[in-house]
mmCIF file of C-alpha atoms and ligand atoms in Angstrom:
data_model
loop_
_atom_site.group_PDB
_atom_site.id
_atom_site.type_symbol
_atom_site.label_atom_id
_atom_site.label_comp_id
_atom_site.label_asym_id
_atom_site.label_seq_id
_atom_site.Cartn_x
_atom_site.Cartn_y
_atom_site.Cartn_z
ATOM 1 C CA MET B 1428 16.311 20.145 6.399
ATOM 2 C CA THR B 1429 15.923 21.452 2.983
ATOM 3 C CA GLN B 1430 18.754 22.216 0.487
ATOM 4 C CA PHE B 1431 17.934 22.808 -3.050
ATOM 5 C CA GLU B 1432 20.336 22.266 -5.831
ATOM 6 C CA GLU B 1433 20.148 24.079 -9.145
ATOM 7 C CA ILE B 1434 18.829 21.934 -12.193
ATOM 8 C CA PHE B 1435 18.941 24.442 -14.738
ATOM 9 C CA SER B 1436 18.617 28.284 -14.818
ATOM 10 C CA THR B 1437 18.031 31.070 -17.613
ATOM 11 C CA THR B 1438 18.428 34.718 -17.130
ATOM 12 C CA HIS B 1439 15.010 34.710 -16.297
ATOM 13 C CA GLY B 1440 14.451 32.438 -13.929
ATOM 14 C CA SER B 1441 15.620 28.855 -12.317
ATOM 15 C CA MET B 1442 14.590 25.702 -11.271
ATOM 16 C CA HIS B 1443 16.170 23.693 -8.036
ATOM 17 C CA GLN B 1444 15.463 20.272 -6.350
ATOM 18 C CA CYS B 1445 15.807 19.378 -2.748
ATOM 19 C CA SER B 1446 16.472 15.657 -2.732
ATOM 20 C CA HIS B 1447 15.555 15.457 0.838
ATOM 21 C CA THR B 1448 11.632 16.444 0.755
ATOM 22 C CA TYR B 1449 11.666 15.357 -2.923
ATOM 23 C CA ARG B 1450 10.238 18.431 -4.047
ATOM 24 C CA TYR B 1451 11.226 21.278 -6.882
ATOM 25 C CA GLN B 1452 11.498 24.862 -6.410
ATOM 26 C CA LEU B 1453 10.825 27.350 -9.296
ATOM 27 C CA HIS B 1454 12.178 30.867 -9.204
ATOM 28 C CA PHE B 1455 10.278 32.858 -11.694
ATOM 29 C CA LYS B 1456 9.129 36.452 -11.829
ATOM 30 C CA GLY B 1457 9.796 37.107 -8.252
ATOM 31 C CA LEU B 1458 7.953 34.421 -7.174
ATOM 32 C CA VAL B 1459 9.069 31.188 -5.539
ATOM 33 C CA TYR B 1460 6.771 28.262 -6.206
ATOM 34 C CA THR B 1461 7.796 24.598 -4.667
ATOM 35 C CA PHE B 1462 5.918 21.534 -5.822
ATOM 36 C CA LYS B 1463 5.808 17.826 -6.032
ATOM 37 C CA VAL B 1464 7.788 15.723 -8.479
ATOM 38 C CA ASN B 1465 4.561 14.580 -10.336
ATOM 39 C CA ASP B 1466 3.544 18.343 -10.463
ATOM 40 C CA PHE B 1467 6.274 19.396 -12.985
ATOM 41 C CA GLN B 1468 4.740 17.366 -15.837
ATOM 42 C CA GLN B 1469 1.733 19.048 -15.327
ATOM 43 C CA LEU B 1470 3.111 22.457 -15.221
ATOM 44 C CA LYS B 1471 4.970 21.494 -18.573
ATOM 45 C CA ARG B 1472 1.894 20.113 -19.949
ATOM 46 C CA ALA B 1473 -0.030 23.495 -19.103
ATOM 47 C CA LEU B 1474 2.616 25.671 -20.525
ATOM 48 C CA ASP B 1475 2.778 23.437 -23.540
ATOM 49 C CA ARG B 1476 -0.842 24.085 -24.518
ATOM 50 C CA VAL B 1477 -0.572 27.907 -24.572
ATOM 51 C CA ASP B 1478 -0.289 28.728 -28.087
ATOM 52 C CA VAL B 1479 2.142 31.364 -28.504
ATOM 53 C CA ALA B 1480 2.011 31.947 -32.399
ATOM 54 C CA ALA B 1481 -2.048 32.324 -31.699
ATOM 55 C CA MET B 1482 -1.712 34.654 -29.023
ATOM 56 C CA LEU B 1483 0.661 36.864 -31.383
ATOM 57 C CA HIS B 1484 -1.581 36.672 -34.125
ATOM 58 C CA ASN B 1485 -4.729 37.467 -32.344
ATOM 59 C CA PRO B 1486 -5.299 41.519 -32.193
ATOM 60 C CA ASP B 1487 -7.757 41.011 -28.830
ATOM 61 C CA ASN B 1488 -6.255 42.400 -26.005
ATOM 62 C CA SER B 1489 -7.332 39.369 -23.810
ATOM 63 C CA CYS B 1490 -5.017 37.280 -25.537
ATOM 64 C CA ASP B 1491 -1.688 39.120 -24.683
ATOM 65 C CA LEU B 1492 -1.940 37.637 -21.198
ATOM 66 C CA GLU B 1493 -2.148 33.926 -19.892
ATOM 67 C CA ILE B 1494 -3.215 33.067 -16.468
ATOM 68 C CA ILE B 1495 -1.463 29.646 -15.536
ATOM 69 C CA THR B 1496 -2.626 27.963 -12.018
ATOM 70 C CA PRO B 1497 0.180 25.740 -11.081
ATOM 71 C CA PRO B 1498 -0.919 22.223 -9.556
ATOM 72 C CA GLN B 1499 -1.807 22.576 -6.064
ATOM 73 C CA SER B 1500 -1.345 25.890 -5.405
ATOM 74 C CA ASP B 1501 -3.374 28.312 -4.462
ATOM 75 C CA ARG B 1502 -1.640 31.525 -6.582
ATOM 76 C CA CYS B 1503 -1.549 31.449 -10.340
ATOM 77 C CA TYR B 1504 1.285 33.295 -12.726
ATOM 78 C CA VAL B 1505 -0.393 36.082 -14.760
ATOM 79 C CA LEU B 1506 1.893 35.653 -18.008
ATOM 80 C CA THR B 1507 2.757 37.929 -20.872
ATOM 81 C CA LEU B 1508 3.904 36.481 -24.308
ATOM 82 C CA CYS B 1509 7.600 37.265 -23.320
ATOM 83 C CA ASP B 1510 6.977 35.540 -19.756
ATOM 84 C CA ILE B 1511 5.481 32.127 -21.594
ATOM 85 C CA ILE B 1512 8.076 31.972 -23.836
ATOM 86 C CA HIS B 1513 10.824 32.405 -20.964
ATOM 87 C CA LEU B 1514 8.984 29.975 -19.088
ATOM 88 C CA LYS B 1515 8.657 27.394 -21.816
ATOM 89 C CA GLU B 1516 12.276 27.845 -22.278
ATOM 90 C CA LEU B 1517 13.002 27.386 -18.540
ATOM 91 C CA LEU B 1518 10.901 24.054 -17.970
ATOM 92 C CA ALA B 1519 11.977 22.645 -21.115
ATOM 93 C CA GLY B 1520 15.702 23.131 -20.113
ATOM 94 C CA THR B 1521 14.769 21.448 -16.759
ATOM 95 C CA LYS B 1522 13.265 18.550 -18.678
ATOM 96 C CA VAL B 1523 16.286 18.168 -20.741
ATOM 97 C CA MET B 1524 18.601 18.339 -17.216
ATOM 98 C CA LEU B 1525 16.697 16.067 -15.578
ATOM 99 C CA SER B 1526 16.837 13.638 -18.183
ATOM 100 C CA LEU B 1527 20.293 13.752 -18.853
ATOM 101 C CA ASN B 1528 20.735 13.231 -14.850
ATOM 102 C CA SER B 1529 18.688 10.104 -15.412
ATOM 103 C CA ILE B 1530 20.948 8.801 -17.875
ATOM 104 C CA LEU B 1531 24.289 9.422 -15.982
ATOM 105 C CA LYS B 1532 22.645 8.225 -12.664
ATOM 106 C CA GLU B 1533 21.904 5.047 -14.612
ATOM 107 C CA LYS B 1534 24.904 4.798 -16.488
ATOM 108 C CA LEU B 1535 27.569 5.697 -14.276
ATOM 109 C CA TYR B 1536 26.430 4.798 -10.573
ATOM 110 C CA THR B 1537 23.994 1.957 -11.176
ATOM 111 C CA ALA B 1538 26.202 0.284 -14.001
ATOM 112 C CA PHE B 1539 29.136 0.521 -11.719
ATOM 113 C CA ALA B 1540 27.886 -0.085 -8.122
ATOM 114 C CA MET Z 135 21.535 14.566 -7.458
ATOM 115 C CA LYS Z 136 18.668 12.127 -6.799
ATOM 116 C CA ASP Z 137 16.629 10.839 -9.882
ATOM 117 C CA LEU Z 138 13.361 12.250 -8.091
ATOM 118 C CA VAL Z 139 11.287 11.189 -11.372
ATOM 119 C CA ARG Z 140 12.533 7.672 -11.446
ATOM 120 C CA LEU Z 141 11.639 7.192 -7.705
ATOM 121 C CA LYS Z 142 8.493 8.483 -8.267
ATOM 122 C CA THR Z 143 7.754 6.480 -10.884
ATOM 123 C CA SER Z 144 9.019 3.550 -13.491
ATOM 124 C CA LEU Z 145 7.032 4.731 -16.389
ATOM 125 C CA LYS Z 146 8.564 6.981 -18.991
ATOM 126 C CA GLU Z 147 6.530 10.128 -19.771
ATOM 127 C CA GLU Z 148 5.689 8.957 -23.230
ATOM 128 C CA VAL Z 149 4.601 5.140 -22.474
ATOM 129 C CA GLU Z 150 2.311 6.657 -19.767
ATOM 130 C CA HIS Z 151 1.114 8.821 -22.049
ATOM 131 C CA ILE Z 152 0.473 5.848 -24.784
ATOM 132 C CA LEU Z 153 -0.823 3.547 -21.936
ATOM 133 C CA ASN Z 154 -3.550 6.201 -21.027
ATOM 134 C CA GLU Z 155 -4.665 6.375 -24.825
ATOM 135 C CA GLN Z 156 -5.079 2.771 -24.418
ATOM 136 C CA VAL Z 157 -7.243 3.263 -21.451
ATOM 137 C CA LYS Z 158 -9.622 5.752 -23.644
ATOM 138 C CA LEU Z 159 -9.700 3.000 -26.442
ATOM 139 C CA GLU Z 160 -10.766 0.484 -24.113
ATOM 140 C CA ALA Z 161 -13.312 2.517 -22.589
ATOM 141 C CA LEU Z 162 -14.347 3.385 -26.133
ATOM 142 C CA SER Z 163 -14.671 -0.176 -27.046
ATOM 143 C CA SER Z 164 -17.072 -1.001 -23.852
ATOM 144 C CA SER Z 165 -19.478 2.127 -25.064
ATOM 145 C CA ARG Z 166 -19.228 0.990 -28.624
ATOM 146 C CA TYR Z 167 -20.386 -2.571 -27.432
ATOM 147 C CA LEU Z 168 -23.153 -1.278 -25.451
ATOM 148 C CA ALA Z 169 -24.650 0.847 -28.396
ATOM 149 C CA MET Z 170 -24.633 -2.433 -30.406
ATOM 150 C CA ALA Z 171 -26.030 -4.184 -27.692
ATOM 151 C CA ALA Z 172 -28.895 -1.659 -27.397
ATOM 152 C CA TRP Z 173 -29.611 -2.033 -30.938
ATOM 153 C CA CYS Z 174 -29.467 -5.651 -30.832
ATOM 154 C CA ASP Z 175 -32.204 -5.290 -28.220
ATOM 155 C CA ARG Z 176 -34.549 -2.953 -30.123
ATOM 156 C CA ASN Z 177 -34.404 -5.293 -33.393
ATOM 157 C CA GLY Z 178 -35.080 -8.422 -31.666
ATOM 158 C CA PHE Z 179 -31.583 -10.240 -31.892
ATOM 159 C CA ASP Z 180 -31.518 -11.446 -28.174
ATOM 160 C CA ASN Z 181 -28.445 -13.370 -28.178
ATOM 161 C CA SER Z 182 -26.481 -11.154 -29.742
ATOM 162 C CA ALA Z 183 -27.386 -8.449 -27.418
ATOM 163 C CA ASN Z 184 -26.265 -10.554 -24.715
ATOM 164 C CA PHE Z 185 -23.196 -11.188 -26.775
ATOM 165 C CA PHE Z 186 -22.259 -7.608 -26.829
ATOM 166 C CA TYR Z 187 -23.325 -7.017 -23.263
ATOM 167 C CA GLU Z 188 -20.777 -9.331 -22.282
ATOM 168 C CA GLN Z 189 -18.364 -7.663 -24.775
ATOM 169 C CA ALA Z 190 -19.016 -4.260 -23.223
ATOM 170 C CA GLU Z 191 -18.148 -5.644 -20.080
ATOM 171 C CA GLU Z 192 -15.150 -7.436 -20.772
ATOM 172 C CA GLU Z 193 -13.747 -4.257 -22.406
ATOM 173 C CA ARG Z 194 -14.292 -2.288 -18.942
ATOM 174 C CA THR Z 195 -12.138 -5.031 -17.405
ATOM 175 C CA HIS Z 196 -9.486 -4.396 -20.141
ATOM 176 C CA MET Z 197 -9.485 -0.667 -19.373
ATOM 177 C CA LEU Z 198 -9.230 -1.138 -15.369
ATOM 178 C CA LYS Z 199 -6.327 -3.214 -16.194
ATOM 179 C CA PHE Z 200 -4.536 -0.857 -18.157
ATOM 180 C CA PHE Z 201 -5.463 2.084 -15.589
ATOM 181 C CA LYS Z 202 -4.435 0.028 -12.718
ATOM 182 C CA TYR Z 203 -1.118 -0.769 -13.919
ATOM 183 C CA ILE Z 204 -0.568 2.931 -14.852
ATOM 184 C CA ALA Z 205 -1.224 3.495 -11.092
ATOM 185 C CA ASP Z 206 0.882 0.988 -9.779
ATOM 186 C CA MET Z 207 3.601 1.762 -11.344
ATOM 187 C CA GLY Z 208 3.742 5.306 -9.781
ATOM 188 C CA GLY Z 209 2.119 7.113 -13.128
ATOM 189 C CA ARG Z 210 -1.131 9.146 -13.498
ATOM 190 C CA ALA Z 211 -3.729 7.217 -14.727
ATOM 191 C CA VAL Z 212 -6.408 9.218 -16.322
ATOM 192 C CA SER Z 213 -10.150 8.729 -16.266
ATOM 193 C CA PRO Z 214 -11.260 8.646 -19.906
ATOM 194 C CA GLU Z 215 -13.680 10.506 -21.755
ATOM 195 C CA VAL Z 216 -15.793 8.996 -24.052
ATOM 196 C CA THR Z 217 -18.125 10.885 -27.127
ATOM 197 C CA ASN Z 218 -19.380 10.226 -30.163
ATOM 198 C CA ILE Z 219 -20.691 6.908 -29.843
ATOM 199 C CA LYS Z 220 -22.553 5.540 -33.108
ATOM 200 C CA LEU Z 221 -26.225 4.749 -31.652
ATOM 201 C CA GLU Z 222 -27.741 3.695 -35.177
ATOM 202 C CA PHE Z 223 -26.957 0.640 -37.676
ATOM 203 C CA ASP Z 224 -27.801 0.056 -41.028
ATOM 204 C CA SER Z 225 -27.873 -3.758 -40.733
ATOM 205 C CA PHE Z 226 -27.479 -6.517 -38.240
ATOM 206 C CA ARG Z 227 -24.632 -7.394 -40.537
ATOM 207 C CA GLU Z 228 -22.956 -3.841 -40.140
ATOM 208 C CA ILE Z 229 -22.776 -4.187 -36.626
ATOM 209 C CA PHE Z 230 -20.355 -7.258 -37.015
ATOM 210 C CA GLU Z 231 -18.371 -5.833 -39.233
ATOM 211 C CA LEU Z 232 -17.378 -2.651 -37.355
ATOM 212 C CA ALA Z 233 -17.064 -4.810 -34.552
ATOM 213 C CA LEU Z 234 -13.999 -7.057 -36.154
ATOM 214 C CA GLU Z 235 -13.050 -3.304 -37.523
ATOM 215 C CA HIS Z 236 -13.115 -2.324 -34.386
ATOM 216 C CA GLU Z 237 -10.903 -5.245 -32.804
ATOM 217 C CA VAL Z 238 -8.019 -5.052 -35.526
ATOM 218 C CA GLN Z 239 -7.756 -1.389 -34.647
ATOM 219 C CA VAL Z 240 -7.410 -2.331 -31.222
ATOM 220 C CA SER Z 241 -4.718 -5.218 -31.737
ATOM 221 C CA GLN Z 242 -2.703 -2.223 -33.928
ATOM 222 C CA ALA Z 243 -2.934 -0.190 -30.958
ATOM 223 C CA ILE Z 244 -1.646 -2.509 -28.705
ATOM 224 C CA HIS Z 245 1.309 -3.250 -31.280
ATOM 225 C CA ARG Z 246 2.257 0.365 -31.361
ATOM 226 C CA ILE Z 247 2.160 0.133 -27.214
ATOM 227 C CA VAL Z 248 5.102 -2.648 -27.503
ATOM 228 C CA ASP Z 249 6.868 -0.580 -30.304
ATOM 229 C CA ALA Z 250 7.120 2.442 -27.615
ATOM 230 C CA CYS Z 251 8.286 -0.030 -25.240
ATOM 231 C CA ARG Z 252 11.290 -1.491 -26.932
ATOM 232 C CA LYS Z 253 12.086 2.105 -28.134
ATOM 233 C CA HIS Z 254 11.955 3.266 -24.343
ATOM 234 C CA GLN Z 255 13.569 0.055 -23.032
ATOM 235 C CA ASP Z 256 10.619 -0.741 -20.786
ATOM 236 C CA TYR Z 257 10.416 -4.288 -20.548
ATOM 237 C CA THR Z 258 8.256 -4.674 -17.584
ATOM 238 C CA THR Z 259 5.272 -2.953 -19.614
ATOM 239 C CA GLU Z 260 6.297 -5.107 -22.829
ATOM 240 C CA ASN Z 261 5.580 -8.370 -20.392
ATOM 241 C CA PHE Z 262 2.342 -6.713 -18.964
ATOM 242 C CA LEU Z 263 1.325 -6.320 -22.628
ATOM 243 C CA GLN Z 264 1.811 -9.800 -23.358
ATOM 244 C CA TRP Z 265 -1.599 -10.740 -21.611
ATOM 245 C CA PHE Z 266 -3.403 -8.098 -23.847
ATOM 246 C CA LEU Z 267 -1.564 -9.601 -27.277
ATOM 247 C CA THR Z 268 -2.985 -13.091 -26.450
ATOM 248 C CA GLU Z 269 -6.463 -11.602 -25.815
ATOM 249 C CA GLN Z 270 -6.319 -9.968 -28.813
ATOM 250 C CA MET Z 271 -6.014 -13.219 -30.772
ATOM 251 C CA GLU Z 272 -9.291 -14.094 -29.366
ATOM 252 C CA GLU Z 273 -11.211 -11.127 -29.568
ATOM 253 C CA GLU Z 274 -10.000 -11.060 -33.553
ATOM 254 C CA TYR Z 275 -11.123 -14.549 -33.818
ATOM 255 C CA ILE Z 276 -14.661 -14.412 -32.217
ATOM 256 C CA ALA Z 277 -15.390 -11.444 -34.241
ATOM 257 C CA ARG Z 278 -13.895 -12.716 -37.737
ATOM 258 C CA ARG Z 279 -16.159 -16.143 -37.030
ATOM 259 C CA ALA Z 280 -19.223 -13.999 -36.007
ATOM 260 C CA LEU Z 281 -18.729 -12.248 -39.518
ATOM 261 C CA GLU Z 282 -18.333 -15.403 -41.580
ATOM 262 C CA LEU Z 283 -21.588 -16.888 -39.810
ATOM 263 C CA PHE Z 284 -23.505 -14.056 -42.439
ATOM 264 C CA ASP Z 285 -21.890 -16.073 -45.560
ATOM 265 C CA VAL Z 286 -22.085 -19.307 -43.819
ATOM 266 C CA ILE Z 287 -25.750 -19.118 -43.013
ATOM 267 C CA GLY Z 288 -27.011 -16.480 -45.323
ATOM 268 C CA GLU Z 289 -29.200 -13.736 -44.339
ATOM 269 C CA GLU Z 290 -32.506 -14.877 -46.437
ATOM 270 C CA GLY Z 291 -35.671 -16.583 -44.488
ATOM 271 C CA VAL Z 292 -34.643 -17.446 -41.145
ATOM 272 C CA GLY Z 293 -31.385 -16.615 -41.840
ATOM 273 C CA ARG Z 294 -30.600 -13.771 -39.174
ATOM 274 C CA PHE Z 295 -32.542 -15.750 -36.916
ATOM 275 C CA MET Z 296 -29.989 -18.661 -37.117
ATOM 276 C CA ILE Z 297 -27.251 -16.210 -37.012
ATOM 277 C CA ASP Z 298 -28.243 -14.877 -34.089
ATOM 278 C CA GLN Z 299 -28.348 -18.647 -32.255
ATOM 279 C CA GLN Z 300 -24.705 -19.143 -33.208
ATOM 280 C CA VAL Z 301 -23.445 -16.284 -32.087
ATOM 281 C CA THR Z 302 -22.986 -17.102 -28.438
ATOM 282 C CA LYS Z 303 -22.095 -20.382 -29.346
ATOM 283 C CA ILE Z 304 -18.595 -19.353 -30.704
ATOM 284 C CA ASN Z 305 -16.089 -20.440 -28.823
ATOM 285 C CA TYR Z 306 -12.041 -19.982 -29.069
ATOM 286 C CA GLU Z 307 -10.014 -22.899 -28.051
ATOM 287 C CA LYS Z 308 -6.824 -21.782 -26.863
ATOM 288 C CA PRO Z 309 -3.900 -23.147 -28.068
ATOM 289 C CA ALA Z 310 -2.098 -25.503 -25.529
HETATM 290 FE FE1 FE2 G 831 -10.077 -4.604 -25.204
HETATM 291 FE FE1 FE2 G 832 -11.939 -6.642 -27.481
#
């Protein structure tokens, strides 16, 4: 049984969690990518490594696109500068919500259990 | 909502990162000592060569200790890449100066991990680091004593030969 709860969303995409299968799911650019917990960090790091300022300032056409291969996936994202900014925002927001969830879980549920 | 990250690993991302940095530093230590061993071998300092071969081996066990800890805690242990190892040295003495400086650098790095542990309330990792804090007392002691031999014995005449004789006899007596 898979049941996804939303962790965070923007107008450009959303991130979900399935607490039964211990998976996250990214909805972005019409693609649905389901992945393991560990791979979130790696995906975020891959995005963090993309230097938006450098892309902006480089007139070379090859610098207008960035290809991101998500961990343990046979597909890849071909991302424009705007996509990169949107996805960075989505992942950063997800990270904050996950941290908040951690804090709430520890403070509310564990402390008063 | 289940806290999947916490279920997967008990290491905070920042602590995992700094532990992986330490894996790199211990690997670097091992390679540096190996280079020193080779230099000593080339220049006829037989005992010192053995001393550094042993140090190199020991640093590898330190690296593995950190590596396995990260993996055991559910983290992502990263196999380190080691580059830019200094292979040539100006003098026998320089090697021991560098060895001491390096051990101080390692002690400071471990202190910074303890800082990070306290910041993130990671008491388990802080406890794990206790062993390394004690180990560094010994490592610094030995490196310092070795360097002091250059002043105590002096390098003139058979001095360097004598220093090479004494190096492997340095012994740190652990406080009771
Ligand atoms: Fe070490
Ligand atoms: Fe050491």
